CSV table of C-alpha atoms and ligand atoms in Angstrom, one decimal:
chain,number,residue,atom,x,y,z
C,1,MET,CA,35.4,-5.7,65.4
C,2,PRO,CA,31.4,-5.5,65.9
C,3,ARG,CA,30.4,-1.7,65.2
C,4,PRO,CA,29.8,0.1,67.6
C,5,LEU,CA,26.3,1.6,68.5
C,6,PRO,CA,25.0,5.0,67.4
C,7,GLU,CA,25.8,7.9,69.3
C,8,ILE,CA,22.0,8.9,70.7
C,9,VAL,CA,21.7,12.7,70.6
C,10,ARG,CA,18.9,14.4,72.2
C,11,ILE,CA,17.6,17.5,70.5
C,12,ASP,CA,15.8,20.2,72.2
C,13,TRP,CA,14.4,22.8,70.2
C,14,PRO,CA,11.3,24.3,72.2
C,15,ALA,CA,8.7,26.1,70.2
C,16,GLY,CA,8.3,29.3,69.6
C,17,HIS,CA,12.5,29.4,69.3
C,18,ASP,CA,13.7,30.1,66.0
C,19,ALA,CA,17.8,29.4,66.3
C,20,PRO,CA,18.3,25.8,68.1
C,21,PRO,CA,20.3,25.8,71.8
C,22,THR,CA,24.3,25.2,71.4
C,23,ALA,CA,24.5,20.9,71.8
C,24,THR,CA,22.2,21.3,68.9
C,25,ASP,CA,23.6,23.6,66.9
C,26,ALA,CA,26.5,21.3,67.1
C,27,ALA,CA,24.4,17.8,66.8
C,28,LEU,CA,22.8,19.5,63.8
C,29,ASP,CA,26.7,20.3,62.5
C,30,ARG,CA,27.9,17.0,62.8
C,31,ALA,CA,24.4,15.0,61.0
C,32,ALA,CA,25.7,17.7,58.2
C,33,ALA,CA,28.8,16.7,58.3
C,34,VAL,CA,28.4,12.8,58.5
C,35,LEU,CA,25.9,13.2,55.6
C,36,ARG,CA,28.0,15.0,53.3
C,37,GLY,CA,30.8,12.4,54.2
C,38,GLY,CA,28.2,9.6,52.4
C,39,GLY,CA,27.6,8.4,55.8
C,40,LEU,CA,23.7,7.4,57.3
C,41,VAL,CA,21.9,9.7,59.9
C,42,ALA,CA,18.7,8.9,62.0
C,43,VAL,CA,16.4,11.8,62.1
C,44,PRO,CA,12.4,12.7,63.0
C,45,THR,CA,9.9,13.7,61.0
C,46,GLU,CA,6.8,14.7,61.8
C,47,THR,CA,5.3,10.9,60.3
C,48,VAL,CA,8.1,8.6,61.7
C,49,TYR,CA,11.8,8.4,61.8
C,50,GLY,CA,13.7,8.5,58.8
C,51,LEU,CA,17.6,6.8,57.9
C,52,ALA,CA,18.5,10.1,55.8
C,53,ALA,CA,21.4,10.1,53.5
C,54,ASP,CA,22.3,12.3,50.3
C,55,ALA,CA,20.4,11.6,47.9
C,56,LEU,CA,22.8,12.6,44.8
C,57,ASP,CA,25.5,10.7,46.2
C,58,GLU,CA,24.4,6.6,44.6
C,59,ALA,CA,26.7,5.4,47.1
C,60,ALA,CA,25.4,6.4,49.8
C,61,VAL,CA,21.7,5.3,48.9
C,62,GLU,CA,23.1,2.2,48.4
C,63,GLY,CA,23.9,2.0,52.0
C,64,ILE,CA,20.1,2.8,53.0
C,65,PHE,CA,19.5,-0.1,51.1
C,66,ARG,CA,21.7,-2.3,52.5
C,67,ALA,CA,20.9,-0.5,56.5
C,68,LYS,CA,17.4,-1.7,56.0
C,69,GLY,CA,18.0,-4.8,53.8
C,70,ARG,CA,15.6,-3.1,51.5
C,71,PRO,CA,15.0,-4.6,48.2
C,72,ALA,CA,16.3,-2.6,45.7
C,73,THR,CA,12.9,-2.5,44.0
C,74,ASN,CA,11.6,-0.1,46.5
C,75,PRO,CA,11.8,4.0,45.5
C,76,LEU,CA,13.3,5.8,48.7
C,77,ILE,CA,11.3,9.4,49.2
C,78,VAL,CA,13.9,12.6,49.2
C,79,HIS,CA,13.2,15.0,51.3
C,80,VAL,CA,14.1,18.8,50.6
C,81,ALA,CA,13.9,21.8,52.4
C,82,ASP,CA,11.6,23.8,49.9
C,83,VAL,CA,8.7,24.1,47.0
C,84,ALA,CA,12.4,25.7,45.0
C,85,MET,CA,14.7,22.2,45.9
C,86,ALA,CA,11.5,19.8,44.8
C,87,ARG,CA,11.4,21.5,41.4
C,88,SER,CA,15.1,21.4,40.5
C,89,LEU,CA,14.7,17.7,41.0
C,90,ALA,CA,11.7,16.8,38.8
C,91,SER,CA,12.3,16.7,34.9
C,92,ASN,CA,8.3,18.3,34.6
C,93,TRP,CA,6.5,19.9,37.2
C,94,PRO,CA,2.8,18.5,37.3
C,95,GLU,CA,0.1,21.2,37.5
C,96,ALA,CA,-1.5,18.9,40.6
C,97,ALA,CA,2.0,19.1,42.5
C,98,ASP,CA,2.1,22.9,42.3
C,99,ARG,CA,-1.1,23.2,44.0
C,100,ILE,CA,-0.4,20.1,46.4
C,101,THR,CA,3.0,21.6,47.8
C,102,ALA,CA,1.2,25.2,47.5
C,103,SER,CA,-1.0,24.7,49.8
C,104,LEU,CA,0.3,21.2,52.0
C,105,TRP,CA,3.5,21.9,52.1
C,106,PRO,CA,5.6,21.3,54.7
C,107,GLY,CA,3.7,18.3,55.9
C,108,PRO,CA,2.8,14.8,55.6
C,109,VAL,CA,2.1,14.3,51.6
C,110,THR,CA,4.5,13.0,49.3
C,111,VAL,CA,4.2,14.2,45.6
C,112,VAL,CA,4.7,11.6,42.5
C,113,VAL,CA,6.6,13.8,39.8
C,114,PRO,CA,8.5,12.7,36.9
C,115,LYS,CA,12.3,12.8,37.7
C,116,ALA,CA,15.7,15.1,36.9
C,117,ALA,CA,18.4,13.6,35.6
C,118,ALA,CA,20.5,14.4,38.7
C,119,ILE,CA,18.4,12.1,41.0
C,120,PRO,CA,20.4,8.3,40.9
C,121,ASP,CA,18.8,5.1,39.5
C,122,ALA,CA,18.8,4.0,42.8
C,123,VAL,CA,17.1,6.9,44.4
C,124,THR,CA,13.9,5.4,42.3
C,125,ALA,CA,14.2,1.8,41.4
C,126,GLY,CA,15.5,2.6,37.9
C,127,GLY,CA,11.9,4.3,37.0
C,128,PRO,CA,11.5,7.1,35.2
C,129,THR,CA,9.3,9.4,38.8
C,130,VAL,CA,10.9,9.9,42.0
C,131,ALA,CA,9.1,10.5,45.2
C,132,LEU,CA,9.5,14.2,46.9
C,133,ARG,CA,8.6,15.1,50.0
C,134,CYS,CA,9.4,18.7,52.5
C,135,PRO,CA,8.9,17.2,55.8
C,136,ALA,CA,6.7,20.1,58.6
C,137,HIS,CA,9.4,18.9,61.4
C,138,PRO,CA,12.1,21.8,62.3
C,139,LEU,CA,15.3,19.2,62.7
C,140,ALA,CA,14.2,17.5,59.7
C,141,ARG,CA,14.6,20.9,57.9
C,142,ARG,CA,17.2,22.5,59.9
C,143,LEU,CA,18.9,19.0,58.9
C,144,ILE,CA,18.7,19.6,55.1
C,145,ALA,CA,19.3,23.2,55.0
C,146,ARG,CA,22.4,22.9,56.9
C,147,SER,CA,23.6,20.2,54.7
C,148,GLY,CA,22.1,21.8,51.6
C,149,ILE,CA,21.3,18.5,50.0
C,150,PRO,CA,18.3,16.7,49.5
C,151,LEU,CA,17.7,13.5,51.3
C,152,ALA,CA,16.3,10.4,50.6
C,153,ALA,CA,15.1,8.9,53.6
C,154,PRO,CA,13.2,5.6,54.6
C,155,SER,CA,11.6,5.0,57.7
C,156,ALA,CA,14.7,4.0,59.9
C,157,ASN,CA,13.8,0.3,60.3
C,158,ARG,CA,14.3,-2.8,58.8
C,159,SER,CA,12.6,-4.0,55.9
C,160,GLU,CA,9.2,-5.0,56.2
C,161,GLN,CA,9.5,-3.8,60.6
C,162,VAL,CA,7.2,-1.4,62.1
C,163,SER,CA,8.3,2.0,61.2
C,164,PRO,CA,9.9,3.8,64.2
C,165,THR,CA,8.1,6.7,65.7
C,166,THR,CA,10.8,6.9,68.6
C,167,ALA,CA,14.8,7.3,68.8
C,168,HIS,CA,14.4,3.9,70.9
C,169,HIS,CA,13.0,2.6,68.1
C,170,VAL,CA,15.5,3.1,65.5
C,171,LEU,CA,18.3,1.6,67.9
C,172,GLU,CA,15.9,-1.5,68.3
C,173,SER,CA,16.1,-2.2,64.8
C,174,LEU,CA,18.6,-0.7,63.1
C,175,GLY,CA,21.3,-0.9,66.2
C,176,SER,CA,25.4,-0.2,65.2
C,177,LYS,CA,24.1,0.1,60.8
C,178,VAL,CA,23.7,4.0,61.6
C,179,SER,CA,26.1,6.0,63.3
C,180,LEU,CA,24.0,9.1,64.4
C,181,ILE,CA,20.7,9.7,65.5
C,182,LEU,CA,19.6,12.7,66.6
C,183,ASP,CA,16.3,11.9,68.8
C,184,GLY,CA,13.5,14.2,68.8
C,185,GLY,CA,11.0,13.0,70.9
C,186,PRO,CA,7.9,10.6,69.2
C,187,CYS,CA,6.4,11.5,66.2
C,188,ASP,CA,3.3,13.8,66.4
C,189,ARG,CA,1.8,12.0,62.8
C,190,GLY,CA,2.9,8.6,63.8
C,191,ILE,CA,2.3,6.4,60.3
C,192,GLU,CA,4.2,7.3,57.0
C,193,SER,CA,3.1,10.1,54.7
C,194,THR,CA,0.7,10.1,52.4
C,195,VAL,CA,1.6,9.4,49.2
C,196,ILE,CA,0.2,10.6,45.1
C,197,ASP,CA,1.1,10.4,41.7
C,198,CYS,CA,1.0,13.9,40.3
C,199,THR,CA,1.7,11.8,37.2
C,200,VAL,CA,-1.3,10.7,36.0
C,201,THR,CA,-4.8,12.7,35.9
C,202,PRO,CA,-6.8,12.8,37.7
C,203,PRO,CA,-3.7,13.1,40.8
C,204,ARG,CA,-4.2,9.2,42.3
C,205,ILE,CA,-3.6,8.2,46.3
C,206,LEU,CA,-0.8,5.6,46.2
C,207,ARG,CA,-0.3,5.6,50.2
C,208,PRO,CA,-3.1,7.0,52.6
C,209,GLY,CA,-1.5,8.6,55.0
C,210,PRO,CA,-2.0,11.3,57.9
C,211,LEU,CA,-3.8,13.8,54.7
C,212,ALA,CA,-6.9,13.3,53.9
C,213,ARG,CA,-8.6,12.6,50.0
C,214,ALA,CA,-10.5,15.6,51.0
C,215,ASP,CA,-7.6,17.8,52.2
C,216,LEU,CA,-5.5,16.8,48.8
C,217,GLU,CA,-9.1,17.4,46.8
C,218,ALA,CA,-9.7,20.5,48.6
C,219,ALA,CA,-5.6,21.6,47.4
C,220,VAL,CA,-6.2,20.3,43.8
C,221,GLY,CA,-9.2,21.5,43.2
C,222,GLY,CA,-10.9,18.7,41.4
C,223,PRO,CA,-11.2,14.8,42.2
C,224,VAL,CA,-8.1,13.0,43.8
C,225,ALA,CA,-8.4,8.8,43.0
C,226,TRP,CA,-8.2,6.2,45.6
C,227,PRO,CA,-5.8,3.3,44.7
C,228,SER,CA,-7.2,0.6,42.2
C,229,GLY,CA,-7.2,-2.4,43.8
C,230,GLY,CA,-7.2,-2.1,46.5
C,231,HIS,CA,-3.6,-2.4,49.0
C,232,ALA,CA,-3.2,-6.1,48.4
C,233,GLY,CA,-2.1,-6.1,44.7
C,234,GLY,CA,-3.4,-2.7,43.7
C,235,GLU,CA,-0.3,-1.1,41.5
C,236,PRO,CA,2.5,-2.8,42.6
C,237,ALA,CA,4.4,-1.4,39.7
C,238,ARG,CA,3.7,2.0,40.0
C,239,SER,CA,3.9,1.9,44.1
C,240,PRO,CA,6.1,-0.8,45.1
C,241,GLY,CA,6.3,0.0,48.8
C,242,SER,CA,2.4,-0.6,48.2
C,243,ARG,CA,2.4,-4.1,48.8
C,244,ALA,CA,0.7,-6.3,51.7
C,245,ARG,CA,3.0,-7.5,54.4
C,246,HIS,CA,4.9,-4.5,55.7
C,247,TYR,CA,4.8,-2.7,58.7
C,248,CYS,CA,5.2,-6.2,60.1
C,249,PRO,CA,5.1,-6.3,64.3
C,250,LYS,CA,6.7,-9.8,65.3
C,251,THR,CA,3.9,-11.1,67.1
C,252,PRO,CA,1.2,-12.4,64.3
C,253,LEU,CA,-1.5,-9.5,64.8
C,254,GLU,CA,-5.0,-10.4,63.1
C,255,LEU,CA,-7.9,-8.3,63.4
C,256,PRO,CA,-11.0,-11.0,63.2
C,257,ALA,CA,-15.1,-9.4,62.5
C,258,ASP,CA,-15.2,-11.0,66.0
C,259,PRO,CA,-12.3,-9.9,68.6
C,260,ALA,CA,-14.0,-10.9,72.0
C,261,ALA,CA,-14.6,-14.4,70.9
C,262,ARG,CA,-10.8,-14.7,69.8
C,263,VAL,CA,-9.8,-13.4,72.1
C,264,ALA,CA,-11.4,-15.8,74.4
C,265,GLY,CA,-10.6,-18.7,72.1
C,266,LEU,CA,-6.9,-18.0,71.2
C,267,LEU,CA,-6.6,-17.5,75.8
C,268,ALA,CA,-8.9,-21.1,76.1
C,269,ALA,CA,-6.0,-22.3,73.8
C,270,GLY,CA,-3.3,-21.1,76.2
C,271,ASN,CA,-2.3,-18.7,74.8
C,272,ARG,CA,-0.8,-15.5,76.0
C,273,VAL,CA,-2.8,-12.9,73.6
C,274,GLY,CA,-2.5,-8.6,73.6
C,275,TRP,CA,-5.4,-6.5,72.2
C,276,LEU,CA,-6.0,-3.6,71.0
C,277,VAL,CA,-9.2,-2.4,72.1
C,278,LEU,CA,-11.7,0.8,70.5
C,279,SER,CA,-14.7,0.1,72.8
C,280,ALA,CA,-14.2,-1.1,76.4
C,281,ASP,CA,-17.3,-3.3,76.0
C,282,GLU,CA,-17.9,-5.6,78.6
C,283,ARG,CA,-16.7,-9.1,77.2
C,284,ALA,CA,-13.5,-6.9,77.1
C,285,ARG,CA,-13.7,-6.1,80.0
C,286,SER,CA,-14.8,-9.3,81.8
C,287,LEU,CA,-11.4,-10.6,80.3
C,288,ALA,CA,-9.5,-7.9,81.2
C,289,GLY,CA,-8.4,-10.3,84.6
C,290,SER,CA,-7.0,-13.1,82.9
C,291,ARG,CA,-3.3,-13.3,83.3
C,292,ASP,CA,-2.3,-14.2,79.7
C,293,LEU,CA,-3.7,-11.2,78.6
C,294,VAL,CA,-2.5,-7.4,78.3
C,295,VAL,CA,-5.7,-4.8,77.0
C,296,VAL,CA,-4.2,-1.9,75.3
C,297,PRO,CA,-7.2,0.9,74.8
C,298,MET,CA,-7.0,2.5,71.6
C,299,PRO,CA,-8.1,6.2,70.8
C,300,ALA,CA,-11.7,6.1,69.2
C,301,ASP,CA,-10.2,9.3,67.1
C,302,PRO,CA,-8.4,8.3,64.1
C,303,ALA,CA,-5.5,10.7,63.9
C,304,ALA,CA,-4.7,9.8,68.2
C,305,TYR,CA,-5.2,6.4,66.7
C,306,ALA,CA,-2.4,6.8,64.2
C,307,ARG,CA,-0.1,8.6,66.3
C,308,GLN,CA,-0.8,5.3,68.5
C,309,LEU,CA,0.1,2.6,66.5
C,310,TYR,CA,3.3,2.0,66.0
C,311,ALA,CA,4.0,2.5,69.9
C,312,THR,CA,2.1,-0.2,70.8
C,313,LEU,CA,3.0,-2.9,68.8
C,314,HIS,CA,6.5,-2.0,69.5
C,315,ALA,CA,6.1,-2.1,73.5
C,316,LEU,CA,3.3,-5.3,72.6
C,317,ASP,CA,6.5,-6.7,70.7
C,318,GLN,CA,8.6,-6.3,73.7
C,319,ARG,CA,6.1,-8.3,76.1
C,320,GLN,CA,6.4,-12.3,74.7
C,321,LEU,CA,2.8,-12.3,73.7
C,322,ASP,CA,1.6,-15.0,71.5
C,323,ARG,CA,-0.7,-13.5,69.1
C,324,LEU,CA,-2.6,-9.6,68.9
C,325,VAL,CA,-5.8,-9.2,68.3
C,326,ALA,CA,-7.1,-5.7,66.7
C,327,ASP,CA,-10.8,-4.8,67.4
C,328,PRO,CA,-11.4,-4.0,63.1
C,329,PRO,CA,-12.0,0.1,62.5
C,330,PRO,CA,-15.0,1.7,62.1
C,331,THR,CA,-15.4,1.6,57.6
C,332,ASP,CA,-15.3,5.7,57.0
C,333,GLU,CA,-12.5,7.6,55.0
C,334,ALA,CA,-11.3,9.0,58.3
C,335,TRP,CA,-9.7,5.1,59.3
C,336,ARG,CA,-8.2,4.6,55.3
C,337,ALA,CA,-5.0,5.0,56.4
C,338,VAL,CA,-5.0,3.6,60.2
C,339,THR,CA,-6.9,0.2,58.5
C,340,ASP,CA,-4.4,0.4,55.4
C,341,ARG,CA,-1.4,0.0,58.5
C,342,LEU,CA,-3.6,-2.5,60.3
C,343,SER,CA,-4.0,-4.8,57.6
C,344,ARG,CA,-0.8,-4.9,55.7
C,345,ALA,CA,0.8,-5.6,59.6
C,346,ALA,CA,-1.9,-8.8,59.8
C,347,GLU,CA,-0.7,-9.9,56.8
C,348,ALA,CA,2.2,-11.2,58.2
C,349,GLY,CA,0.2,-14.0,60.0
C,350,SER,CA,-1.7,-15.1,57.2
F,401,LIG,O1,6.9,9.8,56.1
F,401,LIG,C1,6.8,9.5,55.1
F,401,LIG,O2,7.2,9.2,54.2
F,401,LIG,C2,8.2,8.2,55.5
F,401,LIG,C3,9.5,9.5,56.2
F,401,LIG,C4,11.0,9.8,56.7
F,401,LIG,O3,9.7,10.9,55.6
F,401,LIG,N1,9.3,7.9,55.1
F,401,LIG,C5,8.7,6.7,54.0
F,401,LIG,O4,9.6,6.2,53.4
F,401,LIG,O5,7.4,6.5,54.6
F,401,LIG,P1,8.9,4.5,53.2
F,401,LIG,O6,10.4,4.1,51.7
F,401,LIG,O7,9.3,4.0,53.7
F,401,LIG,O8,8.4,4.5,52.2
F,401,LIG,C6,8.1,5.1,51.1
F,401,LIG,C7,6.8,4.8,49.9
F,401,LIG,C8,7.2,3.2,49.8
F,401,LIG,O9,5.7,2.6,49.5
F,401,LIG,C9,7.8,3.6,47.5
F,401,LIG,O10,6.9,2.6,47.1
F,401,LIG,C10,7.1,5.2,47.5
F,401,LIG,O11,7.5,6.1,48.5
F,401,LIG,N2,7.5,5.6,46.2
F,401,LIG,C11,8.4,6.1,46.4
F,401,LIG,N3,9.5,6.8,45.1
F,401,LIG,C12,8.3,6.3,44.4
F,401,LIG,C13,7.9,6.6,43.3
F,401,LIG,N4,8.7,7.1,42.1
F,401,LIG,N5,6.6,6.3,42.6
F,401,LIG,C14,5.4,5.4,43.4
F,401,LIG,N6,5.9,5.2,45.3
F,401,LIG,C15,7.1,5.3,45.3
F,402,LIG,MG1,8.6,1.7,55.5
């Protein structure tokens, strides 16, 4: 018999209220019970939706890998309620982790530290370190506190697909592979957390994200390194998820140097094209009348762009287009995370 579709519970928790309304409270109790029983729950965070399981239960963690079709070699992030819980999962707490977590948690930054023995090998892909994050989303934090367990949670999508920023994206990607989805509305940041390796000196960013290098350097009180060797081949052993071909839309995406010319060429060859434009110049406007072209104006601010990026890719994937083209973002550091995700998405087509 096919498994039933998941229950989706709309979570309503107005800002400024300490305790959630009754229905939300009951949903949190059910979610905590599913997690304690070794099951999977999709939960919103401020970055993207996560697919959560008890991080200390090896069989539950294996369930995450099965549901996502994720290679066992790609380790998971463990979500904690606070710094005390994080420290209990580390065999050693480096100075850099201490400073980063003291000033930037709860928030979209994940620290990689030496792992405690209690963490199953499945979580860390057999490695000696563990990635820890305290999410800022009140729902995620309540769920961790309510269940009393640290939650292993990768993004709640099939492996290599675009991460979900709404409950609907989770449903589309995972379907009946998850039994309960907590729907907290669209995610605020829209791209995955910044991951920083605190076991090396200076600490090194493994995955750029919502928190910029300058934020991390201010927290650490010293320099922070970028990934060595670019994102395609950099440090596969250190952060397996940072290999290219990740975050891929189903429709091939490219980032050409002259997007207007490329779009015109694709249209002339009979393609239906989606175009993520940063500046609506004359050529974009002149092509915009074409029946075979969907023009999506993207925000000129990197944080706003990040918030909309995955939702835009999900929406364009629904439109039966042949190709997607994105204007290359500006080259300054503020755009690093967006450029990283766009280039990975573009890898699929090449
Ligand atoms: O924002 C986020 O981080 C989201 C939400 C749900 O919290 N989670 C997320 O998880 O993006 P995931 O599994 O899609 O990405 C985890 C990243 C991968 O790049 C993985 O290789 C890296 O973290 N990672 C996990 N454990 C690691 C470790 N011990 N050492 C180095 N990198 C690690
Ligand atoms: Mg992911």
